[in-house]
Coordinates of C-alpha atoms in Angstrom, one line a residue:
M1 CA -25.1 -10.1 -24.7
A2 CA -25.9 -10.9 -28.4
S3 CA -26.5 -14.4 -29.3
V4 CA -23.6 -16.4 -30.8
T5 CA -23.8 -17.7 -34.4
S6 CA -23.0 -21.4 -34.3
L7 CA -20.2 -22.8 -36.5
S8 CA -22.7 -24.8 -38.5
D9 CA -24.8 -21.6 -39.2
S10 CA -21.6 -19.8 -40.3
V11 CA -20.6 -22.6 -42.6
Q12 CA -24.2 -22.9 -43.9
Q13 CA -24.3 -19.1 -44.8
Q14 CA -20.9 -19.2 -46.6
L15 CA -22.0 -22.3 -48.6
A16 CA -25.4 -20.7 -49.5
S17 CA -23.7 -17.5 -50.8
A18 CA -21.1 -19.6 -52.8
L19 CA -24.1 -21.6 -54.2
S20 CA -26.1 -18.6 -55.3
A21 CA -23.0 -17.0 -56.8
T22 CA -22.4 -20.2 -58.9
L23 CA -26.0 -20.8 -59.7
P24 CA -28.2 -17.7 -59.4
E25 CA -31.4 -19.7 -59.6
A26 CA -30.3 -21.6 -56.4
A27 CA -30.5 -18.5 -54.2
G28 CA -32.0 -19.4 -50.9
A29 CA -31.5 -23.2 -51.5
D30 CA -30.5 -25.3 -48.5
P31 CA -27.0 -26.8 -48.8
L32 CA -28.2 -29.6 -46.4
L33 CA -25.3 -29.4 -44.0
R34 CA -24.8 -32.0 -41.3
R35 CA -22.1 -33.4 -39.0
S36 CA -20.0 -36.1 -40.6
D37 CA -17.6 -38.9 -39.8
R38 CA -15.4 -38.0 -42.8
A39 CA -15.0 -34.3 -41.9
D40 CA -16.5 -31.8 -39.5
F41 CA -19.5 -31.3 -41.7
Q42 CA -20.8 -32.6 -45.0
A43 CA -23.1 -30.8 -47.4
N44 CA -25.1 -32.9 -49.9
G45 CA -27.7 -30.4 -51.2
I46 CA -25.8 -29.9 -54.5
L47 CA -27.0 -33.3 -55.8
A48 CA -30.6 -32.2 -56.0
L49 CA -29.7 -28.7 -57.3
A50 CA -27.6 -30.2 -60.1
K51 CA -30.4 -32.5 -61.1
K52 CA -32.8 -29.6 -61.3
A53 CA -30.4 -27.4 -63.3
K54 CA -29.4 -30.5 -65.5
A55 CA -25.8 -30.0 -64.5
N56 CA -23.0 -32.4 -63.6
P57 CA -23.1 -32.5 -59.8
R58 CA -19.4 -33.0 -59.4
E59 CA -18.6 -30.1 -61.7
L60 CA -21.1 -27.9 -59.9
A61 CA -19.6 -28.9 -56.5
T62 CA -16.1 -28.0 -57.8
Q63 CA -17.4 -24.6 -59.0
V64 CA -19.0 -23.9 -55.6
V65 CA -15.8 -24.9 -53.8
S66 CA -13.8 -22.3 -55.9
R67 CA -16.2 -19.6 -54.5
V68 CA -15.9 -20.5 -50.8
T69 CA -13.7 -18.2 -48.8
T70 CA -11.4 -20.3 -46.6
G71 CA -9.7 -18.8 -43.6
A72 CA -11.5 -17.5 -40.5
V73 CA -14.0 -20.3 -40.1
I74 CA -13.7 -22.8 -43.0
E75 CA -10.2 -24.3 -43.2
D76 CA -10.8 -26.7 -46.0
V77 CA -13.5 -27.8 -48.4
E78 CA -13.2 -30.8 -50.8
V79 CA -15.5 -32.5 -53.2
S80 CA -16.2 -36.1 -52.4
G81 CA -18.2 -38.9 -54.2
P82 CA -20.9 -37.8 -56.6
G83 CA -20.9 -34.2 -55.4
F84 CA -20.8 -34.0 -51.6
L85 CA -18.8 -31.3 -50.0
N86 CA -16.6 -32.3 -47.0
I87 CA -15.9 -29.2 -44.8
T88 CA -13.3 -28.8 -42.1
V89 CA -13.4 -25.8 -39.8
S90 CA -10.3 -24.3 -38.2
D91 CA -9.3 -25.1 -34.6
R92 CA -9.2 -21.4 -33.9
A93 CA -12.9 -21.0 -35.0
I94 CA -13.9 -23.8 -32.6
T95 CA -12.2 -22.2 -29.6
E96 CA -13.2 -18.6 -30.5
N97 CA -16.9 -19.6 -30.8
L98 CA -16.9 -21.4 -27.5
A99 CA -15.1 -18.5 -25.9
A100 CA -18.0 -16.2 -27.1
R101 CA -20.5 -18.6 -25.6
Y102 CA -18.5 -18.7 -22.4
A103 CA -18.5 -14.9 -22.1
D104 CA -22.3 -14.6 -22.2
E105 CA -23.0 -13.0 -18.9
T106 CA -26.7 -14.0 -19.0
G107 CA -25.7 -17.6 -18.6
R108 CA -27.5 -18.6 -21.8
L109 CA -24.3 -19.7 -23.5
G110 CA -25.1 -17.5 -26.5
V111 CA -28.4 -19.2 -27.2
P112 CA -30.7 -16.8 -29.1
Y113 CA -34.4 -16.2 -28.3
A114 CA -36.9 -17.3 -30.9
A115 CA -37.5 -14.8 -33.6
D116 CA -41.2 -14.4 -33.2
P117 CA -42.3 -15.9 -29.8
G118 CA -46.0 -16.3 -29.2
T119 CA -48.3 -17.5 -26.3
T120 CA -48.6 -21.2 -25.6
V121 CA -51.1 -22.6 -23.2
I122 CA -49.9 -26.0 -22.1
D123 CA -52.3 -28.5 -20.5
Y124 CA -50.3 -31.1 -18.5
A125 CA -50.1 -32.9 -15.2
Q126 CA -53.9 -33.6 -14.8
P127 CA -54.5 -35.6 -11.6
N128 CA -58.0 -36.4 -10.3
V129 CA -59.5 -35.0 -7.1
A130 CA -60.0 -37.8 -4.5
K131 CA -57.9 -40.3 -6.4
E132 CA -54.2 -41.1 -5.7
M133 CA -51.8 -40.3 -8.5
H134 CA -50.5 -43.4 -10.2
V135 CA -47.7 -44.2 -12.7
G136 CA -49.9 -43.1 -15.6
H137 CA -49.8 -39.5 -14.3
L138 CA -46.0 -39.5 -14.4
R139 CA -45.4 -38.9 -18.1
S140 CA -47.9 -36.0 -18.5
A141 CA -46.2 -34.2 -15.6
V142 CA -42.6 -34.9 -16.6
I143 CA -43.0 -34.2 -20.4
G144 CA -45.1 -31.2 -19.8
D145 CA -42.7 -29.6 -17.3
S146 CA -39.8 -30.1 -19.6
V147 CA -41.6 -28.6 -22.6
V148 CA -42.6 -25.6 -20.4
Q149 CA -38.9 -25.0 -19.5
L150 CA -37.8 -25.4 -23.2
L151 CA -40.4 -23.0 -24.5
E152 CA -39.8 -20.4 -21.8
F153 CA -36.0 -20.6 -22.4
T154 CA -36.6 -19.7 -26.1
G155 CA -38.7 -16.7 -25.1
E156 CA -42.2 -18.0 -25.6
K157 CA -44.9 -16.8 -23.2
V158 CA -46.2 -19.9 -21.5
V159 CA -49.4 -20.3 -19.5
R160 CA -49.6 -23.5 -17.5
R161 CA -52.9 -25.3 -17.0
H162 CA -53.5 -28.3 -14.8
H163 CA -56.9 -29.5 -15.9
I164 CA -57.7 -31.6 -12.8
G165 CA -60.6 -34.0 -12.7
D166 CA -62.8 -32.3 -10.1
W167 CA -66.4 -32.4 -11.5
G168 CA -69.0 -34.9 -12.7
T169 CA -70.8 -38.0 -11.6
Q170 CA -68.1 -39.4 -9.3
F171 CA -68.5 -36.3 -7.1
G172 CA -72.2 -36.7 -6.7
M173 CA -71.5 -40.3 -5.7
L174 CA -68.7 -39.3 -3.2
I175 CA -70.6 -36.4 -1.6
Q176 CA -73.8 -38.5 -1.2
Y177 CA -71.9 -41.3 0.3
L178 CA -70.1 -39.0 2.8
D179 CA -73.3 -37.3 3.7
E180 CA -74.8 -40.7 4.6
H181 CA -71.6 -41.9 6.4
P182 CA -70.1 -38.8 7.9
H183 CA -67.9 -40.6 10.4
E184 CA -65.8 -42.1 7.5
L185 CA -63.8 -39.0 6.7
D186 CA -62.8 -37.4 10.0
H187 CA -59.3 -36.4 8.9
K188 CA -58.4 -32.7 8.9
A189 CA -55.3 -31.9 6.7
S190 CA -52.9 -29.7 8.5
A191 CA -50.4 -27.5 6.8
E192 CA -47.6 -28.4 9.2
D193 CA -46.6 -31.6 7.6
T194 CA -47.9 -31.2 4.1
A195 CA -46.5 -34.4 2.6
S196 CA -47.7 -36.9 5.2
S197 CA -51.0 -35.1 5.8
G198 CA -51.6 -34.9 2.1
E199 CA -50.8 -38.6 1.5
E200 CA -53.0 -39.6 4.5
A201 CA -55.9 -37.4 3.4
M202 CA -55.6 -38.8 -0.1
S203 CA -55.5 -42.4 0.9
N204 CA -58.6 -41.8 3.0
L205 CA -60.4 -40.2 0.0
D206 CA -59.2 -42.9 -2.3
R207 CA -60.6 -45.6 0.0
L208 CA -63.8 -43.6 0.3
Y209 CA -64.1 -43.3 -3.5
K210 CA -63.7 -47.1 -3.9
T211 CA -66.3 -47.9 -1.3
A212 CA -68.8 -45.3 -2.8
R213 CA -68.1 -46.7 -6.3
K214 CA -69.0 -50.3 -5.1
L215 CA -72.2 -49.1 -3.6
F216 CA -73.0 -47.0 -6.7
D217 CA -72.6 -50.1 -8.9
S218 CA -74.6 -52.4 -6.7
D219 CA -77.4 -50.3 -5.2
E220 CA -79.9 -48.7 -7.7
E221 CA -81.5 -46.4 -5.0
F222 CA -78.0 -45.0 -4.0
K223 CA -77.2 -44.5 -7.6
T224 CA -80.4 -42.4 -8.1
R225 CA -79.6 -40.3 -4.9
A226 CA -76.0 -39.8 -6.2
R227 CA -77.2 -38.7 -9.6
R228 CA -79.5 -36.2 -7.9
R229 CA -76.5 -34.9 -6.0
V230 CA -74.7 -34.2 -9.2
V231 CA -77.5 -31.9 -10.2
D232 CA -77.3 -30.2 -6.8
L233 CA -73.5 -29.7 -7.4
Q234 CA -74.0 -28.3 -10.9
A235 CA -76.7 -26.0 -9.6
G236 CA -74.4 -24.6 -6.9
D237 CA -76.2 -26.0 -3.8
P238 CA -74.1 -24.5 -0.8
H239 CA -74.0 -27.6 1.4
T240 CA -73.0 -29.8 -1.6
L241 CA -70.4 -27.3 -2.8
A242 CA -68.9 -27.1 0.7
I243 CA -68.2 -30.8 0.9
W244 CA -66.9 -30.8 -2.7
Q245 CA -64.5 -27.9 -1.8
R246 CA -63.2 -29.9 1.0
F247 CA -62.3 -32.8 -1.3
V248 CA -60.6 -30.4 -3.7
D249 CA -58.6 -28.7 -0.9
E250 CA -57.4 -31.9 0.6
S251 CA -56.5 -33.3 -2.8
K252 CA -54.5 -30.2 -3.7
I253 CA -52.4 -30.6 -0.5
Y254 CA -51.6 -34.1 -1.7
F255 CA -50.9 -33.0 -5.3
F256 CA -48.5 -30.3 -4.1
S257 CA -46.6 -32.9 -2.0
V258 CA -46.2 -35.3 -5.0
F259 CA -45.1 -32.5 -7.3
E260 CA -42.6 -31.3 -4.7
K261 CA -41.2 -34.9 -4.6
L262 CA -41.0 -34.7 -8.4
D263 CA -39.0 -31.5 -8.0
M264 CA -41.6 -29.5 -10.0
E265 CA -43.2 -26.2 -9.5
I266 CA -47.0 -26.4 -9.6
R267 CA -48.7 -23.1 -8.7
D268 CA -52.2 -22.8 -7.4
P269 CA -53.5 -20.3 -10.0
D270 CA -52.4 -22.7 -12.7
I271 CA -54.8 -25.4 -11.4
V272 CA -58.0 -24.8 -13.3
G273 CA -60.0 -28.0 -13.2
E274 CA -63.1 -29.1 -15.1
S275 CA -65.2 -27.1 -12.6
G276 CA -63.5 -23.9 -13.8
Y277 CA -65.4 -24.0 -17.0
N278 CA -68.8 -24.8 -15.5
D279 CA -70.3 -21.3 -16.2
M280 CA -69.3 -21.5 -19.8
L281 CA -70.9 -24.9 -20.7
A282 CA -74.4 -23.7 -21.6
E283 CA -73.1 -20.9 -23.8
T284 CA -70.6 -23.3 -25.6
C285 CA -73.5 -25.6 -26.5
R286 CA -75.6 -22.6 -27.6
L287 CA -72.9 -21.3 -29.9
L288 CA -72.3 -24.7 -31.4
E289 CA -76.0 -25.3 -32.0
E290 CA -76.7 -21.9 -33.4
S291 CA -73.8 -22.0 -35.8
G292 CA -75.0 -25.5 -37.0
V293 CA -71.7 -27.1 -35.9
A294 CA -73.6 -29.3 -33.5
V295 CA -77.1 -30.8 -34.1
R296 CA -79.7 -32.5 -31.8
S297 CA -79.8 -36.3 -32.2
E298 CA -82.1 -38.4 -30.1
G299 CA -82.1 -35.5 -27.6
A300 CA -78.4 -35.2 -27.3
L301 CA -76.3 -32.4 -28.8
C302 CA -73.8 -34.0 -31.2
V303 CA -71.1 -33.2 -33.8
F304 CA -70.7 -35.7 -36.6
F305 CA -67.7 -36.4 -38.8
D306 CA -67.6 -38.2 -42.2
D307 CA -64.3 -39.9 -41.5
I308 CA -65.0 -41.2 -37.9
L309 CA -67.0 -44.3 -38.1
G310 CA -67.9 -47.1 -35.6
P311 CA -67.4 -50.9 -36.2
E312 CA -70.8 -51.0 -38.0
G313 CA -69.8 -48.2 -40.4
N314 CA -72.1 -45.7 -38.8
Q315 CA -70.8 -42.2 -37.8
V316 CA -69.5 -41.8 -34.2
P317 CA -70.5 -38.4 -32.9
L318 CA -68.8 -36.2 -30.3
I319 CA -71.5 -35.8 -27.7
V320 CA -71.4 -32.2 -26.3
Q321 CA -74.5 -32.4 -24.2
K322 CA -76.3 -35.7 -23.1
S323 CA -80.0 -36.2 -23.7
D324 CA -80.6 -35.7 -19.9
G325 CA -79.1 -32.2 -20.1
G326 CA -75.8 -33.3 -18.5
Y327 CA -72.4 -32.2 -19.9
G328 CA -69.5 -34.5 -20.8
Y329 CA -65.8 -34.0 -21.2
A330 CA -66.3 -32.6 -24.7
A331 CA -68.3 -29.6 -23.4
T332 CA -65.6 -28.8 -20.8
D333 CA -62.8 -29.3 -23.3
L334 CA -64.5 -27.0 -25.9
S335 CA -65.2 -24.4 -23.2
A336 CA -61.5 -24.5 -22.2
I337 CA -60.5 -23.9 -25.8
R338 CA -62.7 -20.8 -25.9
D339 CA -61.2 -19.5 -22.6
R340 CA -57.6 -20.2 -23.8
V341 CA -58.1 -18.6 -27.2
F342 CA -60.2 -15.6 -26.3
N343 CA -59.3 -14.8 -22.7
L344 CA -55.7 -16.0 -22.5
K345 CA -55.0 -14.9 -26.1
A346 CA -53.0 -18.1 -26.9
D347 CA -51.8 -18.9 -30.4
T348 CA -50.9 -22.4 -29.5
L349 CA -52.8 -24.9 -27.3
L350 CA -50.7 -27.8 -26.3
Y351 CA -52.2 -30.9 -24.6
V352 CA -49.8 -33.4 -23.0
V353 CA -52.3 -36.3 -22.9
D354 CA -52.2 -40.0 -23.2
A355 CA -52.2 -41.3 -26.8
R356 CA -55.3 -43.4 -26.0
Q357 CA -57.3 -40.1 -26.0
A358 CA -56.2 -39.2 -29.5
L359 CA -59.7 -39.8 -31.1
H360 CA -61.4 -37.6 -28.5
F361 CA -59.0 -34.7 -29.1
R362 CA -59.2 -35.1 -32.8
M363 CA -63.0 -34.6 -32.6
V364 CA -62.7 -31.7 -30.1
F365 CA -60.1 -29.8 -32.2
E366 CA -62.1 -30.3 -35.4
T367 CA -65.3 -29.1 -33.7
A368 CA -63.4 -26.0 -32.5
R369 CA -62.1 -25.4 -36.0
R370 CA -65.6 -25.6 -37.5
A371 CA -66.8 -23.1 -34.8
G372 CA -64.0 -20.7 -35.9
W373 CA -62.2 -20.8 -32.5
L374 CA -59.2 -22.5 -34.0
N375 CA -57.8 -21.4 -37.4
D376 CA -54.6 -20.8 -39.2
D377 CA -53.4 -18.4 -36.5
V378 CA -54.4 -20.5 -33.5
K379 CA -53.5 -24.1 -33.5
A380 CA -54.2 -27.0 -31.1
I381 CA -51.8 -29.9 -30.8
Q382 CA -52.0 -33.1 -28.7
L383 CA -48.6 -34.1 -27.6
A384 CA -49.6 -37.7 -27.2
F385 CA -47.5 -40.0 -25.0
G386 CA -47.2 -43.8 -24.8
T387 CA -47.6 -46.1 -21.9
V388 CA -45.2 -46.9 -19.0
L389 CA -44.5 -50.6 -19.1
G390 CA -43.1 -53.0 -16.5
K391 CA -39.9 -55.0 -17.1
D392 CA -42.1 -57.7 -18.7
G393 CA -43.2 -55.3 -21.4
K394 CA -46.8 -55.1 -20.2
P395 CA -48.6 -52.1 -18.6
F396 CA -47.0 -51.4 -15.3
K397 CA -49.0 -53.0 -12.4
T398 CA -48.3 -54.1 -8.8
R399 CA -48.2 -57.9 -8.0
A400 CA -51.8 -57.7 -7.0
G401 CA -52.6 -56.4 -10.5
E402 CA -53.3 -52.8 -9.3
T403 CA -51.9 -49.6 -10.9
V404 CA -48.7 -48.6 -9.1
R405 CA -49.0 -45.5 -6.8
L406 CA -46.7 -42.8 -8.0
V407 CA -45.5 -41.9 -4.5
D408 CA -44.3 -45.5 -3.9
L409 CA -42.5 -45.5 -7.2
L410 CA -40.6 -42.2 -6.5
D411 CA -39.7 -43.3 -3.0
E412 CA -38.2 -46.5 -4.3
A413 CA -36.2 -44.6 -7.0
V414 CA -34.8 -42.3 -4.3
D415 CA -33.9 -45.4 -2.1
R416 CA -32.1 -47.1 -5.0
A417 CA -30.3 -43.9 -6.0
S418 CA -29.2 -43.2 -2.4
A419 CA -27.6 -46.7 -2.3
V420 CA -25.6 -45.9 -5.5
V421 CA -24.6 -42.5 -4.1
R422 CA -23.5 -44.0 -0.8
E423 CA -21.4 -46.6 -2.5
K424 CA -19.6 -44.0 -4.5
A425 CA -19.5 -41.2 -1.9
Q426 CA -16.1 -40.4 -0.5
D427 CA -16.6 -37.3 1.6
L428 CA -20.4 -36.8 1.8
S429 CA -22.3 -36.6 5.1
E430 CA -25.5 -38.6 5.6
E431 CA -27.5 -35.4 5.0
E432 CA -25.7 -34.8 1.7
I433 CA -26.2 -38.5 0.7
A434 CA -30.0 -38.1 1.3
E435 CA -30.1 -34.8 -0.8
R436 CA -28.0 -36.2 -3.6
G437 CA -30.0 -39.5 -3.5
A438 CA -33.2 -37.5 -4.1
Q439 CA -31.7 -35.5 -7.0
V440 CA -30.3 -38.7 -8.6
G441 CA -33.4 -40.8 -8.0
I442 CA -35.9 -38.3 -9.3
G443 CA -33.5 -37.3 -12.1
A444 CA -33.3 -41.0 -13.1
V445 CA -37.1 -41.4 -13.4
K446 CA -37.5 -38.1 -15.4
Y447 CA -34.6 -38.9 -17.7
A448 CA -35.8 -42.4 -18.5
D449 CA -39.1 -40.8 -19.5
L450 CA -37.7 -37.9 -21.4
S451 CA -35.0 -39.8 -23.3
T452 CA -37.7 -41.8 -25.0
S453 CA -39.7 -40.1 -27.8
A454 CA -43.0 -39.2 -26.1
N455 CA -45.2 -41.2 -28.4
R456 CA -43.4 -44.4 -27.7
D457 CA -44.0 -46.7 -24.7
Y458 CA -41.1 -47.3 -22.3
K459 CA -40.1 -49.8 -19.8
F460 CA -39.8 -48.7 -16.2
D461 CA -36.7 -50.5 -15.0
L462 CA -35.2 -48.9 -11.9
D463 CA -32.0 -51.0 -12.0
Q464 CA -31.3 -49.6 -15.4
M465 CA -32.3 -46.1 -14.5
V466 CA -29.9 -45.7 -11.7
S467 CA -27.0 -47.4 -13.5
L468 CA -23.8 -45.4 -13.9
N469 CA -23.3 -46.9 -17.3
G470 CA -25.3 -46.2 -20.4
D471 CA -27.8 -43.6 -21.4
T472 CA -29.0 -42.6 -17.9
S473 CA -29.2 -39.3 -16.0
V474 CA -26.8 -40.6 -13.4
Y475 CA -24.1 -41.0 -16.1
L476 CA -24.7 -37.3 -17.1
Q477 CA -24.7 -36.2 -13.4
Y478 CA -21.5 -38.0 -12.8
A479 CA -19.9 -36.4 -15.8
Y480 CA -20.9 -33.0 -14.5
A481 CA -19.7 -33.7 -10.9
R482 CA -16.3 -35.0 -12.3
I483 CA -15.8 -31.8 -14.2
R484 CA -16.6 -29.7 -11.1
S485 CA -14.1 -31.8 -9.2
I486 CA -11.3 -31.1 -11.8
L487 CA -12.1 -27.4 -11.7
R488 CA -11.9 -27.4 -7.8
K489 CA -8.5 -29.2 -8.0
A490 CA -7.1 -26.8 -10.6
G491 CA -5.6 -24.5 -7.8
D492 CA -4.2 -21.3 -9.4
A493 CA -4.8 -22.5 -13.0
R494 CA -8.0 -20.8 -14.4
P495 CA -10.1 -21.8 -17.4
A496 CA -9.0 -19.5 -20.3
A497 CA -9.5 -19.8 -24.1
H498 CA -6.3 -20.0 -26.2
P499 CA -7.5 -19.9 -29.9
E500 CA -3.9 -20.1 -31.1
L501 CA -3.5 -23.7 -29.8
P502 CA -4.0 -26.7 -32.1
L503 CA -6.7 -29.1 -30.8
H504 CA -6.6 -32.8 -30.3
D505 CA -9.3 -34.8 -32.2
A506 CA -11.1 -35.4 -28.9
E507 CA -11.1 -31.7 -28.1
R508 CA -12.4 -30.8 -31.6
A509 CA -15.2 -33.4 -31.3
L510 CA -16.2 -32.1 -27.9
G511 CA -16.0 -28.4 -29.0
L512 CA -18.0 -28.9 -32.1
H513 CA -20.7 -30.7 -30.2
A514 CA -20.8 -28.1 -27.4
D515 CA -21.2 -25.4 -30.0
A516 CA -24.4 -27.1 -31.4
F517 CA -26.3 -26.6 -28.1
A518 CA -28.3 -23.7 -29.4
E519 CA -29.6 -25.5 -32.5
V520 CA -30.6 -28.5 -30.5
V521 CA -32.5 -26.4 -27.9
A522 CA -34.3 -24.6 -30.8
E523 CA -35.3 -27.9 -32.5
A524 CA -36.4 -29.6 -29.2
A525 CA -38.6 -26.5 -28.4
A526 CA -40.1 -26.2 -31.9
D527 CA -40.9 -29.9 -32.0
Y528 CA -41.9 -30.3 -28.3
A529 CA -39.3 -33.0 -28.2
P530 CA -37.3 -33.1 -25.0
H531 CA -35.8 -36.5 -26.1
K532 CA -33.8 -34.6 -28.7
L533 CA -32.1 -32.6 -26.0
A534 CA -31.6 -35.7 -23.9
A535 CA -29.8 -37.5 -26.8
Y536 CA -27.6 -34.4 -27.3
L537 CA -26.6 -34.3 -23.6
Y538 CA -25.8 -38.0 -23.5
Q539 CA -23.6 -37.6 -26.5
L540 CA -21.9 -34.5 -24.9
A541 CA -21.2 -36.6 -21.8
S542 CA -19.8 -39.4 -23.9
L543 CA -17.6 -37.1 -25.9
Y544 CA -16.4 -35.6 -22.6
T545 CA -15.5 -39.1 -21.3
T546 CA -13.4 -39.7 -24.5
F547 CA -11.7 -36.3 -24.1
Y548 CA -11.0 -37.0 -20.4
D549 CA -9.4 -40.3 -21.3
K550 CA -7.2 -38.9 -24.1
C551 CA -6.3 -35.4 -23.1
P552 CA -4.7 -34.8 -19.7
V553 CA -6.2 -31.6 -18.2
L554 CA -4.2 -30.6 -15.1
K555 CA -1.1 -32.4 -16.4
A556 CA -1.2 -31.0 -19.9
E557 CA 2.1 -30.1 -21.6
T558 CA 2.0 -26.3 -21.1
P559 CA 0.2 -23.8 -18.8
A560 CA -1.7 -22.4 -21.8
Q561 CA -2.9 -25.9 -22.7
V562 CA -4.0 -26.5 -19.0
E563 CA -6.0 -23.3 -19.2
N564 CA -7.5 -24.2 -22.6
R565 CA -8.5 -27.7 -21.4
L566 CA -10.0 -26.3 -18.2
F567 CA -12.0 -23.9 -20.4
L568 CA -13.3 -26.8 -22.5
C569 CA -14.2 -28.6 -19.2
D570 CA -16.1 -25.6 -17.9
V571 CA -18.0 -24.9 -21.2
T572 CA -19.0 -28.6 -21.2
A573 CA -20.1 -28.4 -17.5
R574 CA -22.2 -25.2 -18.1
T575 CA -23.9 -26.8 -21.2
L576 CA -24.7 -30.0 -19.2
H577 CA -26.0 -28.0 -16.3
Q578 CA -28.2 -25.8 -18.5
G579 CA -29.4 -28.7 -20.7
M580 CA -30.3 -30.8 -17.7
S581 CA -32.2 -28.0 -16.0
L582 CA -34.3 -27.7 -19.2
L583 CA -35.2 -31.4 -18.6
G584 CA -36.1 -30.5 -15.0
I585 CA -33.1 -32.5 -13.6
R586 CA -30.6 -31.3 -11.0
T587 CA -26.8 -31.5 -11.4
P588 CA -25.1 -32.0 -8.0
E589 CA -21.7 -30.3 -7.7
K590 CA -20.3 -33.4 -5.9
L591 CA -21.2 -37.1 -6.2

């Protein structure tokens, strides 16, 4: 099935050719078309062109209008104000375009693939071994997962990478502590009940980590032994590695259980932690030093930047290797770039990482550019995200002032959502209420995150998230379920497009918006901006609500109108379903 040209693209092409016929030097100029309250579309690109050509904008606009062919798509064009064009498309064109999308057997609704897809490695969902996941891990996972779906849908080859924290000083500390207190971790994770065993193993490890940390900070002799243990770990001592591997395995069982709760697919081969680059660290340092990108300073291997200065005005370097020979995050991150560029053949490296790490990544990317690993053909981007705040507008903490555990947060969201579903449910069994409660609760958490631009902070307010009113995923899920209910009640009437029928204003608005799905998906993928898709879907559901209020579907005036309105309902439902799935959110058939 070929992709479907959207109405705005058709109008854009017709205006562009009328423009270049009127003003040959304007060939290829953008008519600047957008949706408008005054007509279906407004084009205001003529103003700038007239200024450039020293022409009267209204006169130029009038000449362009005389060259626009009206009929199949454009029904009417008129000049307004200082030289804007107001364009109305025909009812027939709206219905025919949606019918072409509806007929797409691939289920893509006529959305084209990107013209020249590449390979993107996306680094997201980076929990730490032996530490429980908290609310801070939510955004990286949710935003990253949605960007993966969007990119894959447009035809990009996507390699997922979960850069888990599984190496470094804290493991020397943990392993040493466990060696000296072996009775403190007697739990064996069993695969039978992954979720509970994972959570239990992790809270054991988390407790152990906190105890070891306390000892490390208060006992100098233990600190020395722990640091020696880091050297053993990096040197591959078998006994040390065996204990470390156990930490990693038990942590992974826990990670999988949390991601399952989040309704996300995390695959084992995609988990390549800091340890995965251990064998590359020495060579990374050698390459940087030999090329002169990094220099020795007080025994450490550093990269300096003219524009990155400390409070005293002195240069703040990126330390690739410490003076004691140990490696920091920079060495691992630079080695990961080499692996992703040269082994995975990526042309885009995308990092979904907290905005507070912006300076670190700026220095790492600039270092990799100087080394020639990044260039005009291979780019690295940090998709920085803001903080999750409590209702009080401060970083989200428990009453005791601790960071909120992610599992507790998700469980509470599902409980709240189940209560909302139960209240509304007419013919759902307890089992169905539990299943829908999970889909609505997790959807609510994801949507609240994704409907905010990633770089902004957002307030975590469960009451608002599971509300049926306003910009929430529950509102969208209910719109979808309502349409499915109408389609079930339709009896013998089947959705069918009738391009010959005139459309009500509410039908036109809904149809034009549904037709714009492909453009929004392309823009959201290109900008790594799921919030643009979320905003589009909320507007789609709102326009559907208006249509539902103003245009009787099953009680429409003629059988043809019933079929055409069922068809509009079904196109809307398919668009909602596909759009929500790109955000990683389920759309239950009944609610």
